[in-house]
mmCIF file of C-alpha atoms in Angstrom:
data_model
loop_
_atom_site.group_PDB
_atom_site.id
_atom_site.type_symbol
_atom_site.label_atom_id
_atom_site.label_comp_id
_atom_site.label_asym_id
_atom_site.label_seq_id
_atom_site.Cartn_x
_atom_site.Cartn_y
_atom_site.Cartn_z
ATOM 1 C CA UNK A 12 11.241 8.797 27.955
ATOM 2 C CA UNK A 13 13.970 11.115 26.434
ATOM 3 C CA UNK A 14 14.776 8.374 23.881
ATOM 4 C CA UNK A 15 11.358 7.441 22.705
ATOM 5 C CA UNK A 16 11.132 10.997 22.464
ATOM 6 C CA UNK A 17 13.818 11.459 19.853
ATOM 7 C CA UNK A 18 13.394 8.706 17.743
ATOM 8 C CA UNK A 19 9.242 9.913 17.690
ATOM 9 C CA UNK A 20 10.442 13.133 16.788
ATOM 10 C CA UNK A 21 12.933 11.654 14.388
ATOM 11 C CA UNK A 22 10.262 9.516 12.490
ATOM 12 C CA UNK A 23 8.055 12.674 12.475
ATOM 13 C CA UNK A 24 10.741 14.620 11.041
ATOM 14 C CA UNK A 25 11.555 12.257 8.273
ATOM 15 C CA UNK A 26 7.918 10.929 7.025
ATOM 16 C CA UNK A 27 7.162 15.018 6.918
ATOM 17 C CA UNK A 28 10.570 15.316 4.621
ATOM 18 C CA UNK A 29 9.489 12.047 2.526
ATOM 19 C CA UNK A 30 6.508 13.961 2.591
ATOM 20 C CA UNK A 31 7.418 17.507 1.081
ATOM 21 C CA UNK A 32 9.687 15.486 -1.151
ATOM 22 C CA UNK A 33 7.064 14.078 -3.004
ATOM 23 C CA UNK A 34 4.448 16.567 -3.077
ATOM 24 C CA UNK A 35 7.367 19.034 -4.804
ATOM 25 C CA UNK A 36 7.699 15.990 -7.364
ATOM 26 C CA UNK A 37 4.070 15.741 -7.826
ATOM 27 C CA UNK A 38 4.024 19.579 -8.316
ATOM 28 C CA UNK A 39 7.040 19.986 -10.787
ATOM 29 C CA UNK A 40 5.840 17.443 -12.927
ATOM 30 C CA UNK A 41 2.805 18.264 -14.731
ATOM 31 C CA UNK A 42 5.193 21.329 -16.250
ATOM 32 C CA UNK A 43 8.553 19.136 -16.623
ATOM 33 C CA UNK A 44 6.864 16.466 -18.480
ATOM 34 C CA UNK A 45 4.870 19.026 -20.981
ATOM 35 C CA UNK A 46 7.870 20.843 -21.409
ATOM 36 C CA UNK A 47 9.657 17.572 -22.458
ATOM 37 C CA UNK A 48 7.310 16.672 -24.891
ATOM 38 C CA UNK A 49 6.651 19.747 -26.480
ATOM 39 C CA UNK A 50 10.506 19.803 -26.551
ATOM 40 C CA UNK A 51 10.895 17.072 -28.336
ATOM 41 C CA UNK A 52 8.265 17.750 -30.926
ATOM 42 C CA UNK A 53 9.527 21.437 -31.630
ATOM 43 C CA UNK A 54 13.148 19.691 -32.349
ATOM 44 C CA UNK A 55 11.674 17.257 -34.489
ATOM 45 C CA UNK A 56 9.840 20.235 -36.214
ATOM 46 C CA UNK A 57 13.186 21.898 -36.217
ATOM 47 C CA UNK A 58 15.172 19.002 -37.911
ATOM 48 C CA UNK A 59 12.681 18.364 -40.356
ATOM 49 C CA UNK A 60 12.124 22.092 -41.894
ATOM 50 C CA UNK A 61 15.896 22.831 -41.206
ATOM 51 C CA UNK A 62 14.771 25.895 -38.860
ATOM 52 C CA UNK A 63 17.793 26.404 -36.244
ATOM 53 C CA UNK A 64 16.033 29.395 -34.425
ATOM 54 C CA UNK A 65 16.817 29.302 -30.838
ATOM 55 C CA UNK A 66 14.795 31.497 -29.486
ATOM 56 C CA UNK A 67 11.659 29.410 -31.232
ATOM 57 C CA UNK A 68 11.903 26.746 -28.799
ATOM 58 C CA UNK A 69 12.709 28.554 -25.689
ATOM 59 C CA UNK A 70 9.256 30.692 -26.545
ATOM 60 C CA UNK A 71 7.159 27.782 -27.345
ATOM 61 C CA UNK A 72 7.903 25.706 -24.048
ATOM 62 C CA UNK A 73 7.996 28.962 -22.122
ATOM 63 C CA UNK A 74 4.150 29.672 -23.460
ATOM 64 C CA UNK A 75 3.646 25.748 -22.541
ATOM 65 C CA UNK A 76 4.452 26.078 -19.345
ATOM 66 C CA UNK A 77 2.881 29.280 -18.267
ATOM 67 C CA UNK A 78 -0.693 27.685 -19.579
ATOM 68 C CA UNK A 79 0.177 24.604 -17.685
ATOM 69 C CA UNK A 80 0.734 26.298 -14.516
ATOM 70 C CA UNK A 81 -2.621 28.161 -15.324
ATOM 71 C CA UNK A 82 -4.891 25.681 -15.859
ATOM 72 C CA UNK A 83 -3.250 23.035 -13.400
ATOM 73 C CA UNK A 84 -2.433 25.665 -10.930
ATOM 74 C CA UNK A 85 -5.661 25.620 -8.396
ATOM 75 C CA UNK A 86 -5.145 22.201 -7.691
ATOM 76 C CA UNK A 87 -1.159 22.584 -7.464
ATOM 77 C CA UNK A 88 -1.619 25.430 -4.960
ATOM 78 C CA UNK A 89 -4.735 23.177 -2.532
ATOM 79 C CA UNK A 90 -2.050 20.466 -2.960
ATOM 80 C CA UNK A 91 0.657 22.579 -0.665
ATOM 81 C CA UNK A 92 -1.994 24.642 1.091
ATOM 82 C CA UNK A 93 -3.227 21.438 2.539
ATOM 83 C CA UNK A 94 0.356 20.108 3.482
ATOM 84 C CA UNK A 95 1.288 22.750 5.075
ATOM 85 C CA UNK A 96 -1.889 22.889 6.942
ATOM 86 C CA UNK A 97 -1.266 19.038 8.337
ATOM 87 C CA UNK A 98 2.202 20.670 9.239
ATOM 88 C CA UNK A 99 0.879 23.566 11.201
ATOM 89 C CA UNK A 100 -1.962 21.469 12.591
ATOM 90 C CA UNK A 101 0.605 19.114 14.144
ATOM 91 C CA UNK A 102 3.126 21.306 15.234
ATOM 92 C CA UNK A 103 2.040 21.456 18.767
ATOM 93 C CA UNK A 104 2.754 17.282 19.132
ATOM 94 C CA UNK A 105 6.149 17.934 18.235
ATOM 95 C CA UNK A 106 7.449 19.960 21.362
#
């Protein structure tokens, strides 16, 4: 009984980390990949009108991000609310 309830806990324990391992993936990238592309584009703008402003890029992806997390942010935020629901829902099973 003591084994089966280890390697049950164990299983629990790692489909909940494989779990919260994607979901922060899923989260992070909606930003990460805007901020790449926008990025990209602002160097391209950069090499092409010889503007080597530092600050320019840093304030465009900065504004980027902050609308992405905006607009994309009430579904980010149900996303973990309802994960860590399922966590607290199950924590009794795991004693």
């Amino acid at each position: 009984m003591l084994a089966f309830f280890a390697t049950s806990f164990k299983s629990v324990l790692f489909e909940y980390s494989y779990q919260s391992l994607l979901l922060i993936l899923i989260v992070s990238a909606p930003p990460i990949i805007l901020a790449s592309i926008v990025g990209i584009m602002v160097a391209i703008f950069q090499a092409a009108t010889q503007i080597q402003e530092q600050t320019f890029a840093f304030a465009v992806k900065l504004v980027v991000i902050f609308g992405t997390l905006m607009i994309s942010g009430g579904w980010l935020s149900n996303m973990i609310l309802r994960f860590a629901g399922q966590i607290f829902q199950n924590f009794y099973k795991w004693k």
